[in-house]
Amino acid sequence: MKAPQKSLKDWSSQNWRTKSGKPSSETGERYLPEKAIKALSAAEYAATTRAKREATRAGKQFAKQPKKIAEKIRGFR
């Protein structure tokens, strides 16, 4: 299996969701792997969701993670 195919397979085997379990389009929450959500504190998840909502309001499709949170969840993606 080529590297891009393996990467896609690994990514799709993770359980990506929002913390509430509702669609992000309804709640504005960030989709993350379930293990990453469990690794974040409530305040950290709120900070990443706040960044996602601000970017969405600004008309952006993608929102960068806050730096400290990105470092913490890097291994889960």
PDB file of N, CA and C in Angstrom:
ATOM      1  N   MET A   1       0.848  -1.178   0.000  1.00  0.00           N
ATOM      2  CA  MET A   1       0.000   0.000   0.000  1.00  0.00           C
ATOM      3  C   MET A   1       0.893   1.242   0.000  1.00  0.00           C
ATOM      4  N   LYS A   2       0.571   2.179  -0.867  1.00  0.00           N
ATOM      5  CA  LYS A   2       1.348   3.420  -0.952  1.00  0.00           C
ATOM      6  C   LYS A   2       1.071   4.307   0.257  1.00  0.00           C
ATOM      7  N   ALA A   3       2.002   5.194   0.540  1.00  0.00           N
ATOM      8  CA  ALA A   3       1.905   6.058   1.725  1.00  0.00           C
ATOM      9  C   ALA A   3       0.600   6.858   1.786  1.00  0.00           C
ATOM     10  N   PRO A   4       0.150   7.511   0.691  1.00  0.00           N
ATOM     11  CA  PRO A   4      -1.102   8.263   0.778  1.00  0.00           C
ATOM     12  C   PRO A   4      -2.315   7.371   1.092  1.00  0.00           C
ATOM     13  N   GLN A   5      -2.295   6.152   0.565  1.00  0.00           N
ATOM     14  CA  GLN A   5      -3.399   5.235   0.835  1.00  0.00           C
ATOM     15  C   GLN A   5      -3.382   4.801   2.293  1.00  0.00           C
ATOM     16  N   LYS A   6      -2.185   4.534   2.831  1.00  0.00           N
ATOM     17  CA  LYS A   6      -2.067   4.128   4.225  1.00  0.00           C
ATOM     18  C   LYS A   6      -2.505   5.267   5.142  1.00  0.00           C
ATOM     19  N   SER A   7      -2.110   6.476   4.793  1.00  0.00           N
ATOM     20  CA  SER A   7      -2.490   7.627   5.597  1.00  0.00           C
ATOM     21  C   SER A   7      -4.011   7.785   5.634  1.00  0.00           C
ATOM     22  N   LEU A   8      -4.651   7.640   4.482  1.00  0.00           N
ATOM     23  CA  LEU A   8      -6.106   7.754   4.418  1.00  0.00           C
ATOM     24  C   LEU A   8      -6.778   6.633   5.200  1.00  0.00           C
ATOM     25  N   LYS A   9      -6.230   5.436   5.101  1.00  0.00           N
ATOM     26  CA  LYS A   9      -6.795   4.301   5.842  1.00  0.00           C
ATOM     27  C   LYS A   9      -6.696   4.542   7.346  1.00  0.00           C
ATOM     28  N   ASP A  10      -5.522   5.003   7.801  1.00  0.00           N
ATOM     29  CA  ASP A  10      -5.339   5.291   9.227  1.00  0.00           C
ATOM     30  C   ASP A  10      -6.300   6.380   9.693  1.00  0.00           C
ATOM     31  N   TRP A  11      -6.430   7.427   8.880  1.00  0.00           N
ATOM     32  CA  TRP A  11      -7.305   8.551   9.236  1.00  0.00           C
ATOM     33  C   TRP A  11      -8.754   8.096   9.329  1.00  0.00           C
ATOM     34  N   SER A  12      -9.195   7.267   8.388  1.00  0.00           N
ATOM     35  CA  SER A  12     -10.600   6.859   8.370  1.00  0.00           C
ATOM     36  C   SER A  12     -10.923   5.851   9.466  1.00  0.00           C
ATOM     37  N   SER A  13      -9.905   5.179  10.014  1.00  0.00           N
ATOM     38  CA  SER A  13     -10.169   4.211  11.078  1.00  0.00           C
ATOM     39  C   SER A  13     -10.339   4.890  12.434  1.00  0.00           C
ATOM     40  N   GLN A  14      -9.988   6.163  12.533  1.00  0.00           N
ATOM     41  CA  GLN A  14     -10.183   6.905  13.780  1.00  0.00           C
ATOM     42  C   GLN A  14     -11.638   7.331  13.884  1.00  0.00           C
ATOM     43  N   ASN A  15     -12.125   7.448  15.086  1.00  0.00           N
ATOM     44  CA  ASN A  15     -13.501   7.870  15.313  1.00  0.00           C
ATOM     45  C   ASN A  15     -13.535   9.396  15.454  1.00  0.00           C
ATOM     46  N   TRP A  16     -13.686  10.105  14.338  1.00  0.00           N
ATOM     47  CA  TRP A  16     -13.726  11.571  14.343  1.00  0.00           C
ATOM     48  C   TRP A  16     -15.132  12.013  14.700  1.00  0.00           C
ATOM     49  N   ARG A  17     -15.235  12.978  15.621  1.00  0.00           N
ATOM     50  CA  ARG A  17     -16.542  13.481  16.044  1.00  0.00           C
ATOM     51  C   ARG A  17     -16.378  14.804  16.778  1.00  0.00           C
ATOM     52  N   THR A  18     -17.506  15.387  17.167  1.00  0.00           N
ATOM     53  CA  THR A  18     -17.480  16.544  18.053  1.00  0.00           C
ATOM     54  C   THR A  18     -17.700  16.023  19.471  1.00  0.00           C
ATOM     55  N   LYS A  19     -17.417  16.828  20.456  1.00  0.00           N
ATOM     56  CA  LYS A  19     -17.574  16.398  21.842  1.00  0.00           C
ATOM     57  C   LYS A  19     -19.041  16.104  22.164  1.00  0.00           C
ATOM     58  N   SER A  20     -19.944  16.898  21.615  1.00  0.00           N
ATOM     59  CA  SER A  20     -21.371  16.701  21.890  1.00  0.00           C
ATOM     60  C   SER A  20     -21.970  15.567  21.061  1.00  0.00           C
ATOM     61  N   GLY A  21     -21.289  15.180  19.995  1.00  0.00           N
ATOM     62  CA  GLY A  21     -21.817  14.145  19.114  1.00  0.00           C
ATOM     63  C   GLY A  21     -22.735  14.686  18.028  1.00  0.00           C
ATOM     64  N   LYS A  22     -22.988  15.989  18.065  1.00  0.00           N
ATOM     65  CA  LYS A  22     -23.848  16.621  17.063  1.00  0.00           C
ATOM     66  C   LYS A  22     -22.996  17.125  15.905  1.00  0.00           C
ATOM     67  N   PRO A  23     -23.603  17.343  14.735  1.00  0.00           N
ATOM     68  CA  PRO A  23     -22.832  17.859  13.593  1.00  0.00           C
ATOM     69  C   PRO A  23     -22.225  19.235  13.888  1.00  0.00           C
ATOM     70  N   SER A  24     -21.023  19.432  13.411  1.00  0.00           N
ATOM     71  CA  SER A  24     -20.329  20.696  13.616  1.00  0.00           C
ATOM     72  C   SER A  24     -21.083  21.854  12.985  1.00  0.00           C
ATOM     73  N   SER A  25     -21.799  21.583  11.900  1.00  0.00           N
ATOM     74  CA  SER A  25     -22.556  22.648  11.235  1.00  0.00           C
ATOM     75  C   SER A  25     -23.659  23.197  12.139  1.00  0.00           C
ATOM     76  N   GLU A  26     -24.130  22.401  13.085  1.00  0.00           N
ATOM     77  CA  GLU A  26     -25.164  22.854  14.022  1.00  0.00           C
ATOM     78  C   GLU A  26     -24.559  23.539  15.245  1.00  0.00           C
ATOM     79  N   THR A  27     -23.452  23.006  15.745  1.00  0.00           N
ATOM     80  CA  THR A  27     -22.903  23.478  17.011  1.00  0.00           C
ATOM     81  C   THR A  27     -21.706  24.406  16.860  1.00  0.00           C
ATOM     82  N   GLY A  28     -21.009  24.318  15.732  1.00  0.00           N
ATOM     83  CA  GLY A  28     -19.795  25.109  15.546  1.00  0.00           C
ATOM     84  C   GLY A  28     -18.584  24.507  16.225  1.00  0.00           C
ATOM     85  N   GLU A  29     -18.751  23.303  16.793  1.00  0.00           N
ATOM     86  CA  GLU A  29     -17.641  22.638  17.465  1.00  0.00           C
ATOM     87  C   GLU A  29     -16.639  22.116  16.447  1.00  0.00           C
ATOM     88  N   ARG A  30     -15.459  21.800  16.929  1.00  0.00           N
ATOM     89  CA  ARG A  30     -14.409  21.257  16.073  1.00  0.00           C
ATOM     90  C   ARG A  30     -14.480  19.731  16.079  1.00  0.00           C
ATOM     91  N   TYR A  31     -14.306  19.146  14.877  1.00  0.00           N
ATOM     92  CA  TYR A  31     -14.182  17.695  14.749  1.00  0.00           C
ATOM     93  C   TYR A  31     -12.759  17.300  15.106  1.00  0.00           C
ATOM     94  N   LEU A  32     -12.634  16.297  15.959  1.00  0.00           N
ATOM     95  CA  LEU A  32     -11.331  15.758  16.352  1.00  0.00           C
ATOM     96  C   LEU A  32     -11.478  14.258  16.560  1.00  0.00           C
ATOM     97  N   PRO A  33     -10.377  13.517  16.529  1.00  0.00           N
ATOM     98  CA  PRO A  33     -10.457  12.102  16.888  1.00  0.00           C
ATOM     99  C   PRO A  33     -10.929  11.976  18.343  1.00  0.00           C
ATOM    100  N   GLU A  34     -11.669  10.933  18.614  1.00  0.00           N
ATOM    101  CA  GLU A  34     -12.230  10.744  19.957  1.00  0.00           C
ATOM    102  C   GLU A  34     -11.145  10.751  21.036  1.00  0.00           C
ATOM    103  N   LYS A  35      -9.999  10.133  20.766  1.00  0.00           N
ATOM    104  CA  LYS A  35      -8.906  10.104  21.744  1.00  0.00           C
ATOM    105  C   LYS A  35      -8.369  11.507  22.022  1.00  0.00           C
ATOM    106  N   ALA A  36      -8.353  12.349  21.008  1.00  0.00           N
ATOM    107  CA  ALA A  36      -7.880  13.722  21.195  1.00  0.00           C
ATOM    108  C   ALA A  36      -8.863  14.504  22.063  1.00  0.00           C
ATOM    109  N   ILE A  37     -10.154  14.296  21.833  1.00  0.00           N
ATOM    110  CA  ILE A  37     -11.167  14.982  22.638  1.00  0.00           C
ATOM    111  C   ILE A  37     -11.006  14.599  24.106  1.00  0.00           C
ATOM    112  N   LYS A  38     -10.763  13.318  24.368  1.00  0.00           N
ATOM    113  CA  LYS A  38     -10.610  12.854  25.745  1.00  0.00           C
ATOM    114  C   LYS A  38      -9.331  13.402  26.389  1.00  0.00           C
ATOM    115  N   ALA A  39      -8.314  13.687  25.579  1.00  0.00           N
ATOM    116  CA  ALA A  39      -7.045  14.194  26.107  1.00  0.00           C
ATOM    117  C   ALA A  39      -7.110  15.677  26.457  1.00  0.00           C
ATOM    118  N   LEU A  40      -8.084  16.396  25.899  1.00  0.00           N
ATOM    119  CA  LEU A  40      -8.198  17.839  26.151  1.00  0.00           C
ATOM    120  C   LEU A  40      -9.060  18.101  27.377  1.00  0.00           C
ATOM    121  N   SER A  41      -8.702  19.118  28.120  1.00  0.00           N
ATOM    122  CA  SER A  41      -9.545  19.548  29.232  1.00  0.00           C
ATOM    123  C   SER A  41     -10.750  20.292  28.657  1.00  0.00           C
ATOM    124  N   ALA A  42     -11.732  20.549  29.481  1.00  0.00           N
ATOM    125  CA  ALA A  42     -12.922  21.277  29.026  1.00  0.00           C
ATOM    126  C   ALA A  42     -12.535  22.673  28.531  1.00  0.00           C
ATOM    127  N   ALA A  43     -11.604  23.317  29.211  1.00  0.00           N
ATOM    128  CA  ALA A  43     -11.177  24.662  28.810  1.00  0.00           C
ATOM    129  C   ALA A  43     -10.431  24.629  27.476  1.00  0.00           C
ATOM    130  N   GLU A  44      -9.604  23.608  27.272  1.00  0.00           N
ATOM    131  CA  GLU A  44      -8.870  23.493  26.009  1.00  0.00           C
ATOM    132  C   GLU A  44      -9.818  23.230  24.845  1.00  0.00           C
ATOM    133  N   TYR A  45     -10.798  22.355  25.059  1.00  0.00           N
ATOM    134  CA  TYR A  45     -11.762  22.083  23.990  1.00  0.00           C
ATOM    135  C   TYR A  45     -12.586  23.337  23.694  1.00  0.00           C
ATOM    136  N   ALA A  46     -12.930  24.078  24.733  1.00  0.00           N
ATOM    137  CA  ALA A  46     -13.674  25.328  24.534  1.00  0.00           C
ATOM    138  C   ALA A  46     -12.834  26.331  23.733  1.00  0.00           C
ATOM    139  N   ALA A  47     -11.542  26.383  23.972  1.00  0.00           N
ATOM    140  CA  ALA A  47     -10.668  27.313  23.251  1.00  0.00           C
ATOM    141  C   ALA A  47     -10.575  26.948  21.775  1.00  0.00           C
ATOM    142  N   THR A  48     -10.445  25.655  21.473  1.00  0.00           N
ATOM    143  CA  THR A  48     -10.355  25.250  20.072  1.00  0.00           C
ATOM    144  C   THR A  48     -11.688  25.434  19.359  1.00  0.00           C
ATOM    145  N   THR A  49     -12.780  25.221  20.071  1.00  0.00           N
ATOM    146  CA  THR A  49     -14.102  25.453  19.487  1.00  0.00           C
ATOM    147  C   THR A  49     -14.323  26.941  19.242  1.00  0.00           C
ATOM    148  N   ARG A  50     -13.872  27.772  20.166  1.00  0.00           N
ATOM    149  CA  ARG A  50     -13.991  29.217  20.005  1.00  0.00           C
ATOM    150  C   ARG A  50     -13.226  29.680  18.758  1.00  0.00           C
ATOM    151  N   ALA A  51     -12.029  29.133  18.546  1.00  0.00           N
ATOM    152  CA  ALA A  51     -11.236  29.477  17.359  1.00  0.00           C
ATOM    153  C   ALA A  51     -11.954  29.041  16.089  1.00  0.00           C
ATOM    154  N   LYS A  52     -12.572  27.865  16.127  1.00  0.00           N
ATOM    155  CA  LYS A  52     -13.304  27.359  14.966  1.00  0.00           C
ATOM    156  C   LYS A  52     -14.505  28.259  14.663  1.00  0.00           C
ATOM    157  N   ARG A  53     -15.243  28.646  15.676  1.00  0.00           N
ATOM    158  CA  ARG A  53     -16.420  29.491  15.469  1.00  0.00           C
ATOM    159  C   ARG A  53     -16.031  30.865  14.933  1.00  0.00           C
ATOM    160  N   GLU A  54     -14.948  31.432  15.440  1.00  0.00           N
ATOM    161  CA  GLU A  54     -14.488  32.743  14.959  1.00  0.00           C
ATOM    162  C   GLU A  54     -14.094  32.674  13.485  1.00  0.00           C
ATOM    163  N   ALA A  55     -13.396  31.623  13.095  1.00  0.00           N
ATOM    164  CA  ALA A  55     -12.995  31.462  11.696  1.00  0.00           C
ATOM    165  C   ALA A  55     -14.217  31.261  10.806  1.00  0.00           C
ATOM    166  N   THR A  56     -15.181  30.507  11.286  1.00  0.00           N
ATOM    167  CA  THR A  56     -16.403  30.270  10.515  1.00  0.00           C
ATOM    168  C   THR A  56     -17.153  31.575  10.307  1.00  0.00           C
ATOM    169  N   ARG A  57     -17.259  32.387  11.354  1.00  0.00           N
ATOM    170  CA  ARG A  57     -17.928  33.689  11.236  1.00  0.00           C
ATOM    171  C   ARG A  57     -17.203  34.593  10.244  1.00  0.00           C
ATOM    172  N   ALA A  58     -15.881  34.444  10.154  1.00  0.00           N
ATOM    173  CA  ALA A  58     -15.084  35.250   9.231  1.00  0.00           C
ATOM    174  C   ALA A  58     -15.144  34.703   7.806  1.00  0.00           C
ATOM    175  N   GLY A  59     -15.904  33.611   7.606  1.00  0.00           N
ATOM    176  CA  GLY A  59     -16.071  33.052   6.273  1.00  0.00           C
ATOM    177  C   GLY A  59     -14.986  32.080   5.857  1.00  0.00           C
ATOM    178  N   LYS A  60     -14.190  31.612   6.812  1.00  0.00           N
ATOM    179  CA  LYS A  60     -13.116  30.675   6.483  1.00  0.00           C
ATOM    180  C   LYS A  60     -13.596  29.237   6.665  1.00  0.00           C
ATOM    181  N   GLN A  61     -13.142  28.350   5.775  1.00  0.00           N
ATOM    182  CA  GLN A  61     -13.503  26.947   5.876  1.00  0.00           C
ATOM    183  C   GLN A  61     -12.640  26.233   6.907  1.00  0.00           C
ATOM    184  N   PHE A  62     -11.377  26.629   6.996  1.00  0.00           N
ATOM    185  CA  PHE A  62     -10.439  25.987   7.896  1.00  0.00           C
ATOM    186  C   PHE A  62     -10.016  26.964   8.990  1.00  0.00           C
ATOM    187  N   ALA A  63      -9.819  26.430  10.190  1.00  0.00           N
ATOM    188  CA  ALA A  63      -9.392  27.253  11.318  1.00  0.00           C
ATOM    189  C   ALA A  63      -8.186  26.592  11.972  1.00  0.00           C
ATOM    190  N   LYS A  64      -7.146  27.371  12.215  1.00  0.00           N
ATOM    191  CA  LYS A  64      -5.972  26.831  12.884  1.00  0.00           C
ATOM    192  C   LYS A  64      -6.291  26.556  14.346  1.00  0.00           C
ATOM    193  N   GLN A  65      -5.655  25.501  14.861  1.00  0.00           N
ATOM    194  CA  GLN A  65      -5.759  25.197  16.275  1.00  0.00           C
ATOM    195  C   GLN A  65      -4.940  26.218  17.055  1.00  0.00           C
ATOM    196  N   PRO A  66      -5.355  26.558  18.271  1.00  0.00           N
ATOM    197  CA  PRO A  66      -4.453  27.330  19.129  1.00  0.00           C
ATOM    198  C   PRO A  66      -3.156  26.525  19.306  1.00  0.00           C
ATOM    199  N   LYS A  67      -2.027  27.200  19.355  1.00  0.00           N
ATOM    200  CA  LYS A  67      -0.716  26.557  19.298  1.00  0.00           C
ATOM    201  C   LYS A  67      -0.510  25.476  20.359  1.00  0.00           C
ATOM    202  N   LYS A  68      -0.841  25.765  21.608  1.00  0.00           N
ATOM    203  CA  LYS A  68      -0.634  24.783  22.683  1.00  0.00           C
ATOM    204  C   LYS A  68      -1.499  23.543  22.487  1.00  0.00           C
ATOM    205  N   ILE A  69      -2.704  23.747  22.001  1.00  0.00           N
ATOM    206  CA  ILE A  69      -3.607  22.613  21.769  1.00  0.00           C
ATOM    207  C   ILE A  69      -3.125  21.789  20.583  1.00  0.00           C
ATOM    208  N   ALA A  70      -2.645  22.443  19.549  1.00  0.00           N
ATOM    209  CA  ALA A  70      -2.130  21.738  18.368  1.00  0.00           C
ATOM    210  C   ALA A  70      -0.977  20.830  18.764  1.00  0.00           C
ATOM    211  N   GLU A  71      -0.108  21.306  19.635  1.00  0.00           N
ATOM    212  CA  GLU A  71       1.027  20.500  20.091  1.00  0.00           C
ATOM    213  C   GLU A  71       0.547  19.300  20.896  1.00  0.00           C
ATOM    214  N   LYS A  72      -0.477  19.510  21.704  1.00  0.00           N
ATOM    215  CA  LYS A  72      -0.971  18.448  22.576  1.00  0.00           C
ATOM    216  C   LYS A  72      -1.639  17.325  21.788  1.00  0.00           C
ATOM    217  N   ILE A  73      -2.385  17.654  20.743  1.00  0.00           N
ATOM    218  CA  ILE A  73      -3.147  16.629  20.022  1.00  0.00           C
ATOM    219  C   ILE A  73      -2.470  16.145  18.750  1.00  0.00           C
ATOM    220  N   ARG A  74      -1.280  16.634  18.476  1.00  0.00           N
ATOM    221  CA  ARG A  74      -0.562  16.266  17.249  1.00  0.00           C
ATOM    222  C   ARG A  74      -0.480  14.744  17.083  1.00  0.00           C
ATOM    223  N   GLY A  75      -0.222  14.017  18.114  1.00  0.00           N
ATOM    224  CA  GLY A  75      -0.070  12.574  18.030  1.00  0.00           C
ATOM    225  C   GLY A  75      -1.350  11.804  17.779  1.00  0.00           C
ATOM    226  N   PHE A  76      -2.480  12.444  17.940  1.00  0.00           N
ATOM    227  CA  PHE A  76      -3.757  11.757  17.753  1.00  0.00           C
ATOM    228  C   PHE A  76      -4.264  11.829  16.313  1.00  0.00           C
ATOM    229  N   ARG A  77      -3.687  12.733  15.502  1.00  0.00           N
ATOM    230  CA  ARG A  77      -4.145  12.871  14.117  1.00  0.00           C
ATOM    231  C   ARG A  77      -3.300  12.028  13.205  1.00  0.00           C
TER     232      ARG A  77
END
